[in-house]
XYZ file of C-alpha atoms in Angstrom:
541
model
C -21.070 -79.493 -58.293
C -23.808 -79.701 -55.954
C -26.409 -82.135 -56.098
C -29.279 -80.165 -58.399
C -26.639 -79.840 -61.316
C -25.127 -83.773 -60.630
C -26.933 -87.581 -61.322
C -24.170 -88.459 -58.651
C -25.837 -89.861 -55.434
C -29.064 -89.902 -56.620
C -31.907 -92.199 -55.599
C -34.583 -93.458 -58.014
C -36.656 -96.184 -57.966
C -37.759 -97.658 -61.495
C -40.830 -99.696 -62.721
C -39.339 -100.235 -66.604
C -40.189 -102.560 -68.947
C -37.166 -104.730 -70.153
C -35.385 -102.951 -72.762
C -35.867 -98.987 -71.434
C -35.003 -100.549 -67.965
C -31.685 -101.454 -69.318
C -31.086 -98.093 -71.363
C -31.949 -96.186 -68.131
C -28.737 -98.345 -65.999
C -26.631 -97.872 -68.774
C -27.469 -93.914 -68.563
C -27.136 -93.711 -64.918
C -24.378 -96.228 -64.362
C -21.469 -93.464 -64.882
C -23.216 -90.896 -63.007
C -23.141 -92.795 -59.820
C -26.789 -93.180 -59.389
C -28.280 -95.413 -57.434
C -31.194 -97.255 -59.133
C -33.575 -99.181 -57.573
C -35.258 -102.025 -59.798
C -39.021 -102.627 -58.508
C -41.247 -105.621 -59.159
C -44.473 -104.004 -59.636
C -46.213 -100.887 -58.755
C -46.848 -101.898 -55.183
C -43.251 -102.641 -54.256
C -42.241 -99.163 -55.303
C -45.061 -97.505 -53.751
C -43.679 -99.344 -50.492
C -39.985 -98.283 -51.052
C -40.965 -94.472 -51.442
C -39.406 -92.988 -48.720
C -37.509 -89.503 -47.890
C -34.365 -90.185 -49.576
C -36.204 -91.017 -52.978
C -35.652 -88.248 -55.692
C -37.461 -89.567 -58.199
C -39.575 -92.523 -59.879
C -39.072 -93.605 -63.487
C -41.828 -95.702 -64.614
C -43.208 -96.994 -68.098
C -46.395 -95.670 -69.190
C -46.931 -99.318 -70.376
C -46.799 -100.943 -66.675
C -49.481 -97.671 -65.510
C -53.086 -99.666 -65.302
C -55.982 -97.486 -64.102
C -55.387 -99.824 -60.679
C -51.603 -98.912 -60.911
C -52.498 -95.311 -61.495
C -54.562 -95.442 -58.292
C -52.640 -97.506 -56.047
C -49.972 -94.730 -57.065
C -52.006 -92.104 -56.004
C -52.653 -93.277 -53.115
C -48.911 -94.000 -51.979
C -48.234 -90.129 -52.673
C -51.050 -88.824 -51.251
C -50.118 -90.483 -48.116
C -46.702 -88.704 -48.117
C -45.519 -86.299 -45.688
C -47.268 -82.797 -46.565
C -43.795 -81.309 -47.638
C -43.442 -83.874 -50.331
C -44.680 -84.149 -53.452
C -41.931 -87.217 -55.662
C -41.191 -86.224 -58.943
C -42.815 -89.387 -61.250
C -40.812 -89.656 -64.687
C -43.072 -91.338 -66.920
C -41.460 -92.925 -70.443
C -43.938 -93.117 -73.162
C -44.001 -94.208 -76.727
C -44.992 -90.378 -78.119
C -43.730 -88.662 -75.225
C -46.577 -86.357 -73.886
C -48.663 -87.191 -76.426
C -49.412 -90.351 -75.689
C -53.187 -90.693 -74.109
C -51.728 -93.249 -71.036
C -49.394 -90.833 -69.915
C -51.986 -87.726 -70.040
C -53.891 -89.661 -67.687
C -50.965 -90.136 -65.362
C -50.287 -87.020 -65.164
C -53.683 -85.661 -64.161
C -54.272 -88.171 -61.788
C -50.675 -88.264 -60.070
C -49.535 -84.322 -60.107
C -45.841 -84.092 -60.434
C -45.295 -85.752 -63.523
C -43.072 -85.446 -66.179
C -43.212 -87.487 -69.409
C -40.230 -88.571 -71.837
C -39.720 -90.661 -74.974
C -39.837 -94.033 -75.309
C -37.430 -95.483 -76.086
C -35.067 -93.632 -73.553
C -32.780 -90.996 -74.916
C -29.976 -90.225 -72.709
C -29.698 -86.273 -72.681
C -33.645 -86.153 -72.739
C -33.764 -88.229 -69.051
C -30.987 -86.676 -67.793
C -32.503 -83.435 -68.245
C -36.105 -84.872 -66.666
C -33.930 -86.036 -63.771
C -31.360 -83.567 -63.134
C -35.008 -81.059 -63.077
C -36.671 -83.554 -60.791
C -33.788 -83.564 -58.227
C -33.980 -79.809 -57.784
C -37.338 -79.990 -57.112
C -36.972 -82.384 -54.849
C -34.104 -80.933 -53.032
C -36.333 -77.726 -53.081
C -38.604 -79.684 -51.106
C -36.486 -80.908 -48.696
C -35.039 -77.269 -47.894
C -38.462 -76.431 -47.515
C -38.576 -79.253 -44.746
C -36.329 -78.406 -42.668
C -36.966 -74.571 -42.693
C -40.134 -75.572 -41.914
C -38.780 -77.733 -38.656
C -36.329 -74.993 -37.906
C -39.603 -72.812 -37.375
C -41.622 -75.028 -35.604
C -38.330 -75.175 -33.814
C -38.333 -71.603 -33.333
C -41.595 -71.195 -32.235
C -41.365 -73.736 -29.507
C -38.482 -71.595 -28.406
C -40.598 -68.523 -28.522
C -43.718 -70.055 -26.755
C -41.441 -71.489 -23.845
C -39.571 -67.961 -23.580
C -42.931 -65.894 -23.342
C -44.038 -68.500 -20.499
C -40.965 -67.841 -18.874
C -41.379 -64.348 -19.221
C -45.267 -64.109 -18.093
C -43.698 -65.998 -14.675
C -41.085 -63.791 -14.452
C -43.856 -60.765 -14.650
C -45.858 -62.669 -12.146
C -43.197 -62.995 -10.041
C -42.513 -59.233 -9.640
C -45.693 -58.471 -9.540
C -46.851 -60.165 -6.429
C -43.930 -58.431 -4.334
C -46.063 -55.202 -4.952
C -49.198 -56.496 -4.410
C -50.676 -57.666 -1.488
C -53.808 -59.396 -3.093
C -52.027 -62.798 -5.036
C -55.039 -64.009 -6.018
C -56.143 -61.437 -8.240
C -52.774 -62.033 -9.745
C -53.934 -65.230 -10.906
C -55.562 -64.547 -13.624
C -52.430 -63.901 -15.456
C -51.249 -67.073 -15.549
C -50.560 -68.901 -19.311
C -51.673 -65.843 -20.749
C -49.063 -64.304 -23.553
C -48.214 -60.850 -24.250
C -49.174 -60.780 -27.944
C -49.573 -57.384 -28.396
C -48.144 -53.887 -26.866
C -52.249 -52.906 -26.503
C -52.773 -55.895 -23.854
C -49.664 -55.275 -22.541
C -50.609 -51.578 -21.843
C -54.220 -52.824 -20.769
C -52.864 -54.921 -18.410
C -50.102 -53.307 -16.480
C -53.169 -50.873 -16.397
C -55.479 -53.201 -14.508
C -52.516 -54.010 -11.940
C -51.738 -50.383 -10.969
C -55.588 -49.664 -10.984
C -56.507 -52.551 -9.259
C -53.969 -53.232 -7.129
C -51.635 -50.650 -6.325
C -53.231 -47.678 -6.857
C -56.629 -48.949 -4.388
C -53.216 -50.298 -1.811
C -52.024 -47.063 -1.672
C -55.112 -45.390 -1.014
C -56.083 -47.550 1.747
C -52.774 -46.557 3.304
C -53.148 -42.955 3.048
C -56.871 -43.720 4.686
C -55.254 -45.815 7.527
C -52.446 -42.939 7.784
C -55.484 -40.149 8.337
C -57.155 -42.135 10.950
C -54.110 -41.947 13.434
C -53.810 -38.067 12.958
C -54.943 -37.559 16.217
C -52.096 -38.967 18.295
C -50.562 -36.127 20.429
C -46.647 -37.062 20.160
C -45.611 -34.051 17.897
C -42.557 -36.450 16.607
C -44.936 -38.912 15.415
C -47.093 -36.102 13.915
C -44.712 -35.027 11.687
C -43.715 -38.632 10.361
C -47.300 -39.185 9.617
C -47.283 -36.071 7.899
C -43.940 -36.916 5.704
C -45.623 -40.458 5.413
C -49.116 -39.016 4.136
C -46.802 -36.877 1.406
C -44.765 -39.568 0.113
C -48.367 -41.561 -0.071
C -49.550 -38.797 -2.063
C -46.564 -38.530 -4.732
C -46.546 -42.452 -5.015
C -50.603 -42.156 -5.641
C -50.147 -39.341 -8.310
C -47.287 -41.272 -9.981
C -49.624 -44.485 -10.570
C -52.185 -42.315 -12.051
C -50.022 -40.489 -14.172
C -48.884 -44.045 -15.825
C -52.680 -45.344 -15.718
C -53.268 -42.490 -17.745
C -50.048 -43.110 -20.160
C -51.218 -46.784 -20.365
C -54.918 -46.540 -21.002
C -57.619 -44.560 -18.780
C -60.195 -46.616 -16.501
C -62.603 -44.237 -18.824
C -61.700 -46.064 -21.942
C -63.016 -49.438 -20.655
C -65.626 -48.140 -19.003
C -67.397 -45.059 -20.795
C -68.892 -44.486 -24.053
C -66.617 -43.065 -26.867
C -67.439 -39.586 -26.721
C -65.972 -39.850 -23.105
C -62.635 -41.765 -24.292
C -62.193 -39.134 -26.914
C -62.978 -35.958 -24.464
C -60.739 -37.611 -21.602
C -58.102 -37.436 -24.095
C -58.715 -33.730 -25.551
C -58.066 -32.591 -21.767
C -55.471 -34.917 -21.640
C -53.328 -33.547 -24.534
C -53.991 -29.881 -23.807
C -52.812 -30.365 -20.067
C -49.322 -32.747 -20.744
C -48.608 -31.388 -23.982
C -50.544 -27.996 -24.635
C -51.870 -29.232 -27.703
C -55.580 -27.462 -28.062
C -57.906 -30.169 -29.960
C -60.902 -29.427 -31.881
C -63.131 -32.498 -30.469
C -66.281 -33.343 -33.553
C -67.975 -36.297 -32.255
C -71.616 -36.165 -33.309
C -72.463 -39.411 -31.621
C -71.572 -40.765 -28.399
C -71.505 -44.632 -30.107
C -72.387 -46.113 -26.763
C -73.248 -49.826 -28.401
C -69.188 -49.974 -29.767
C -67.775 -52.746 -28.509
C -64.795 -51.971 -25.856
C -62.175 -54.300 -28.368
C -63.104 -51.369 -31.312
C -63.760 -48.200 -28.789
C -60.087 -48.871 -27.022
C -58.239 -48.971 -30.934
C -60.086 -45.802 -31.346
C -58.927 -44.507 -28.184
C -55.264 -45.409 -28.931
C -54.806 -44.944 -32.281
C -56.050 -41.288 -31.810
C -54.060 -40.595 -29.307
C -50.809 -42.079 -30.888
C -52.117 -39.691 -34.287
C -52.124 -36.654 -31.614
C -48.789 -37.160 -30.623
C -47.678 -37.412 -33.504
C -48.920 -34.075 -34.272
C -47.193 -33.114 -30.623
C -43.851 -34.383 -32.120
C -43.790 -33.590 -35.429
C -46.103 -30.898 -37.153
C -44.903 -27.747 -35.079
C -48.282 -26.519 -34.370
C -50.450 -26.163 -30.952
C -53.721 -27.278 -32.359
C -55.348 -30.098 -33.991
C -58.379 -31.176 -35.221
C -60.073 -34.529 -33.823
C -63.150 -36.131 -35.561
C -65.159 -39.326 -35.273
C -68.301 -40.214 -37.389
C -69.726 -42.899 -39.497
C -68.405 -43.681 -42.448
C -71.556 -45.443 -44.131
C -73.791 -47.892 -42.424
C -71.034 -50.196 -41.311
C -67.784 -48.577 -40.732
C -66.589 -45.799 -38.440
C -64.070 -42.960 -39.408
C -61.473 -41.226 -36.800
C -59.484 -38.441 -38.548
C -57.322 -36.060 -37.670
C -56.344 -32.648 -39.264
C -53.504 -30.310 -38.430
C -52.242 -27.146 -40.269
C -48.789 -27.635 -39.353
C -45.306 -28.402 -40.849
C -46.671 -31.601 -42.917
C -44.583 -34.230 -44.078
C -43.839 -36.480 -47.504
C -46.230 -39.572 -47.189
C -43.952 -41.406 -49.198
C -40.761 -40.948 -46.638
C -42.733 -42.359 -43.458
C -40.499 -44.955 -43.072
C -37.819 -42.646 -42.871
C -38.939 -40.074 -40.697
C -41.847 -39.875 -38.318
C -44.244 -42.541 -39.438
C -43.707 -45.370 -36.992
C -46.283 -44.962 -35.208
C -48.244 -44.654 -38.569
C -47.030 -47.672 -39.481
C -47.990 -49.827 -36.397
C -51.732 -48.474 -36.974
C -51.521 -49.847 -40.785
C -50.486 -52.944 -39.348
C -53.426 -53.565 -37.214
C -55.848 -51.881 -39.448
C -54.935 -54.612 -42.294
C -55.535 -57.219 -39.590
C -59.451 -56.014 -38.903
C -60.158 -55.207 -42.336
C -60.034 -51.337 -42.081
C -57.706 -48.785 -43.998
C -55.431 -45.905 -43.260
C -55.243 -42.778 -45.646
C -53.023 -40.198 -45.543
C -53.082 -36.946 -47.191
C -49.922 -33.970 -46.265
C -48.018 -31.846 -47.988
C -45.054 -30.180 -46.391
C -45.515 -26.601 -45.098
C -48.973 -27.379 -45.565
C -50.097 -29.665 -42.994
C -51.492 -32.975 -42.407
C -55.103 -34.765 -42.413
C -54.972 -38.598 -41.500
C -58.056 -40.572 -41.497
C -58.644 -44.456 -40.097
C -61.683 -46.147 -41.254
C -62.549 -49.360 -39.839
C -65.604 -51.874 -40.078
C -67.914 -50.655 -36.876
C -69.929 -54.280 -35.242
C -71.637 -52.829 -32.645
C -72.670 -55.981 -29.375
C -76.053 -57.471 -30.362
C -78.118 -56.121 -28.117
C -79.220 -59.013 -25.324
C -82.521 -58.320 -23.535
C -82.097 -58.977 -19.541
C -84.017 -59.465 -16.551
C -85.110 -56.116 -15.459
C -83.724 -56.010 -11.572
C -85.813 -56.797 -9.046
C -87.459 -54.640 -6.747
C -88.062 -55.014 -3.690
C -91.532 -55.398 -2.130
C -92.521 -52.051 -1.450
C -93.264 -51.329 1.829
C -93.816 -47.425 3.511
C -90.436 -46.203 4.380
C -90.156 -43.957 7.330
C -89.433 -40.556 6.357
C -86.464 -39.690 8.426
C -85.895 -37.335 10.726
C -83.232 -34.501 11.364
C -80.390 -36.387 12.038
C -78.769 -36.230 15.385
C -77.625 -39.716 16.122
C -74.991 -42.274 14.621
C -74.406 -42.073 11.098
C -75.108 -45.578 9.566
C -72.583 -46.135 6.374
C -72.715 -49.161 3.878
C -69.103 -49.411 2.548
C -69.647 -50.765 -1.726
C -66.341 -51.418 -3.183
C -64.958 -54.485 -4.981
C -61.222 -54.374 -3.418
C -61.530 -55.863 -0.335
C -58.103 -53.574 0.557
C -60.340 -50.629 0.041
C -63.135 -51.907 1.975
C -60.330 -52.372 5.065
C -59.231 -49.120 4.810
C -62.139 -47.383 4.381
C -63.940 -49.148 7.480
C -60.496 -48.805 9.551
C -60.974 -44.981 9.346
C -64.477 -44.260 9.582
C -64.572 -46.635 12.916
C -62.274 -44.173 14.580
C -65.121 -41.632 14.391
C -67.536 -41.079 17.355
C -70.344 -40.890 14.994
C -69.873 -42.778 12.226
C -70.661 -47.075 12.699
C -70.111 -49.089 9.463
C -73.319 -51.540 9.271
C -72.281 -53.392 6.306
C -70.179 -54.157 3.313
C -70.671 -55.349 -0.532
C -68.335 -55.719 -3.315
C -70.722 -56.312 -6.120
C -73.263 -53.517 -7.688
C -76.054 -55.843 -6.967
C -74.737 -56.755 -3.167
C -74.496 -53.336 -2.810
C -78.481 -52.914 -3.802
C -79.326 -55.921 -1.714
C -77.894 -54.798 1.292
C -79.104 -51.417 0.910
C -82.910 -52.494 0.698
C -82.155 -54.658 4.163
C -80.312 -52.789 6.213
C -81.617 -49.081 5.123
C -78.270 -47.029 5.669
C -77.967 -43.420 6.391
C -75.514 -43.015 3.549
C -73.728 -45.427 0.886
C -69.992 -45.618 -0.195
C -70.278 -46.710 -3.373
C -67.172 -47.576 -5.909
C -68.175 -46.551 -9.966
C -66.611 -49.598 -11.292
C -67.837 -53.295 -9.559
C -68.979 -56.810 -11.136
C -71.899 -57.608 -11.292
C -73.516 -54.340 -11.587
C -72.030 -50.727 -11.919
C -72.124 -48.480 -9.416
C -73.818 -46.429 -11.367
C -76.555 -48.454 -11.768
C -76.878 -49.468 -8.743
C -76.886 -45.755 -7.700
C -79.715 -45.515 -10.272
C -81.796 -48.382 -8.586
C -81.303 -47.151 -5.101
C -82.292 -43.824 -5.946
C -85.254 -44.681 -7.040
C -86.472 -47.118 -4.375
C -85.230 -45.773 -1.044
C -84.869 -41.780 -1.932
C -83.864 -40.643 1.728
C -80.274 -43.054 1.637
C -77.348 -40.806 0.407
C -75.212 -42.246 -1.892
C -71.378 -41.156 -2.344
C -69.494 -42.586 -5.046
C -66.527 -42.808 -4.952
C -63.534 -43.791 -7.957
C -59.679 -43.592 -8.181
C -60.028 -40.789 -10.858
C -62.030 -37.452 -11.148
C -63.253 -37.370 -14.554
C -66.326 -34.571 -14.900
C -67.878 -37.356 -17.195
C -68.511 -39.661 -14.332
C -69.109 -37.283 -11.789
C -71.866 -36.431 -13.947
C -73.274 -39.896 -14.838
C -73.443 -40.180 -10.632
C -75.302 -37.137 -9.906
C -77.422 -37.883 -12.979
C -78.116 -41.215 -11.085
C -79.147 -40.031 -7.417
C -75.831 -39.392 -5.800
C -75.475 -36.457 -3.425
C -71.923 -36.369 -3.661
C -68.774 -37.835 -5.634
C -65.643 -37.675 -3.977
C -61.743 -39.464 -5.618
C -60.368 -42.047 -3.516
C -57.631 -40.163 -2.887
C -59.079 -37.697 -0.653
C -58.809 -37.333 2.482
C -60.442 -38.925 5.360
C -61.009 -35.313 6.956
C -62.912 -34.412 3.235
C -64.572 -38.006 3.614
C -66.008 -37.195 6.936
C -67.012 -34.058 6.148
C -69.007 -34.662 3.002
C -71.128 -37.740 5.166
C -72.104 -35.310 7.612
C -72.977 -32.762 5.379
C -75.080 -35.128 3.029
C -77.130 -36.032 6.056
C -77.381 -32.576 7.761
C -74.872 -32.469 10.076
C -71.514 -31.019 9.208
C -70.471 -29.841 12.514
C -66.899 -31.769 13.680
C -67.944 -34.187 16.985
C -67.102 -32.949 20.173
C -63.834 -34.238 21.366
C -62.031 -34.550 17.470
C -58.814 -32.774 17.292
């Protein structure tokens, strides 16, 4: 028998008067219980301790102070426990002292006075289950605090472990920092991050090698020649290959652009990995969206459009995002392909479908799914849209405005401002350009706004300048320059070639936009041609 069905190795502490005190031994004597005889109600609110299954008391001995100092005792129990109080009272649950035991105390139960045998054996064999319920409850709850201490020191592990490998590809530690203490929680930040680290690290690395590679082109040694050239190749796959998983992970344009870019990145996207033509209805561009709500847009449409890659047998789709009321945004997406049983999900194809419910119930939207097989599918996410408050900012200073030489044709040295926020970057790009005859580098920035400082002192023939820096975009500073000092040429530069910011550039004042991964023979080219002078120095091989 186990304990919940047995009296046997029980412990209760009693507060009887005389005669039920000695019916309650003389029940509990031949089960084996132990019974603890108290003085008053503040010894056996002292003795209550873990062990205790149970207090019998007489409703007689239960003052208004005794009811309170009672109280008290259990409320000041651990929060798993809550003691079973058997209360014996002349009219059993009737009776007006024990009513206002039990509302003031909680887990009472009340029995005749005077004691019947199979009547407290019943009250005590029911109060020792729910005690022992209790205690389970205990220690599961320990085992998973257990558990979870486990878990937190694994994932701490782990993050060093990631740190660890990270820093033997990249040669800028410090901007590995960052990740320190910080837990994977969720396959999104995990995607977001390894994301940052190719983009930020690798990616702008391997670029600055292929730079410093095209600078030493010139050597004469037809041996070395053709290692540079191998070298330059390999540097080129390894490039592509980073972008390729920046792209699986989660585009720079995601984090950076408005919606309607996100979404049109990943029409082209689809069409060119997986032929999949997409219908793209976007009315809005929903700049204001917070990045948090515009990147579970991004992701859960895409992971929709693959499923329509994987499973509906079809080559198009439908793709459209619009308000859904004042306050909530809708993404849907239609297909008129092989459809499937929304009720078998589970069993078939709808992982993916169920990882969006998932997070959908945790920001209070909803996922509906209507499909009928051989008659296609139309899936539609609706989620509660909090766009930022907008904060109103210093406008940006400009500078006094004196009358700026209009500049000649150019026939001297071309005067470049490098603007890029990886100081590898900066390196290589300065490394190269120094190696031409006509080309000095007068200064360097890696902030938007130290780019638009350094512009206004030093008045360069033509700016570098990165898309995305702290501070202030390149964008805007492109925007600011423009406007100021017309006659400097601004290139921007990025890691990716996206039309959409190509076109926010040129909308801004550049001349020119250019991917990092060009060449330095392209880079060279489109300087001197920005300024007027695209003919190759004398003496350049």
């Amino acid at each position: 028998m186990t304990k919940s069905n047995s009296l046997s190795q029980g412990h209760i502490l009693a507060l009887m008067q005389a005669d039920d005190g000695i019916r309650l031994n003389t029940i509990l004597k031949e089960e084996g219980t132990e019974v603890v005889k108290c003085e008053d109600i503040r010894d056996l609110c002292t003795r209550i301790s873990d062990r205790t299954d149970a207090a019998v008391i007489s409703a007689a001995l239960l003052s208004d102070p005794a009811v309170d100092a009672a109280r008290s005792a259990l409320e000041a129990q651990p929060e798993w426990s809550d003691l079973p109080i058997i209360i014996a009272a002349e009219g059993g649950p009737d009776s007006p002292v024990s009513a206002r035991a039990a509302e003031a105390l909680g887990n009472v139960l009340v029995v005749d006075s005077p004691l019947k045998a199979s009547e407290v054996k019943n009250a005590l064999r029911g109060a020792f289950r729910t005690r022992e319920t209790q205690r389970r409850t205990r220690d599961l709850a320990g085992e998973c605090e257990r558990i979870g201490r486990a878990l937190h020191d694994s994932r701490a592990q782990m993050e060093r472990a990631v740190q660890e490998r990270t820093r033997d590809l990249a040669e800028r530690a410090s901007q590995l920092r960052s990740l320190t203490g910080e837990l994977i929680l969720s396959e999104q930040k995990e995607r977001r991050r390894m994301a940052k680290i190719l983009h930020d690290n690798l990616q702008q690395i391997l670029v600055s090698i292929k730079f410093r590679i095209g600078s030493v082109r010139r050597i004469d040694d037809p041996e070395i020649k053709v290692a540079i050239q191998e070298t330059e190749e390999l540097t080129n796959e390894a490039i592509a290959a980073t972008r390729s998983v920046t792209a699986e992970l989660i585009p720079p344009v995601v984090h950076e652009g408005s919606l309607r870019t996100a979404m049109e990145w990943l029409v082209s996207y689809m069409a060119a990995q997986n032929g999949l033509e997409i219908e793209l209805k976007l009315k809005e561009d929903f700049e204001r969206l917070d990045r948090n709500t515009r990147i579970f847009m991004f992701e859960s449409a895409r992971e929709l459009l693959m499923n329509v890659v994987k499973h509906a047998r079809t080559t198009s789709a439908v793709l459209e995002v619009n308000r859904a009321g004042r306050e909530q945004l809708q993404l849907q997406v239609k297909d008129k392909g092989a459809g499937f049983d929304p009720a078998a999900i589970e069993e078939k194809s709808g992982v993916g479908l169920l990882r969006i419910r998932e997070r959908l119930r945790l920001i209070g939207g909803r996922l509906q799914i209507d499909s009928t097989p051989g008659k296609g599918s139309r899936i539609s996410i609706v989620i509660p849209m909090e766009e930022p408050v907008r904060i109103v900012t210093a406008p940006v200073e400009k500078a006094v405005e004196t009358p700026i030489e209009k500049k000649k044709p150019f026939s001297g040295m071309i005067r470049i401002l490098i603007a890029d926020d990886h100081a590898v970057m900066r390196q290589g790009l300065s490394s190269s350009l120094k190696q031409e005859p006509d080309i000095v580098i007068v200064g360097e920035a890696d902030n938007g706004k130290m780019a638009l400082d350094k512009t206004r002192s030093l008045n360069p023939d033509v700016v570098l300048m990165d898309l995305g820096m702290p501070k202030m975009s390149g964008i805007e500073a492109t925007r600011v320059i423009h406007s100021e000092m017309p006659n400097v040429r601004i290139i921007g530069l990025s890691m990716f070639e996206e039309k959409e910011r190509a076109g926010a550039m040129f909308e801004a004042g550049a001349v020119d936009y250019l991917s990092k991964t060009c060449s330095v023979d392209a880079l060279t080219t489109a300087i001197r041609r920005c300024i007027g002078k695209p003919e190759v120095p004398v003496g350049r091989s």
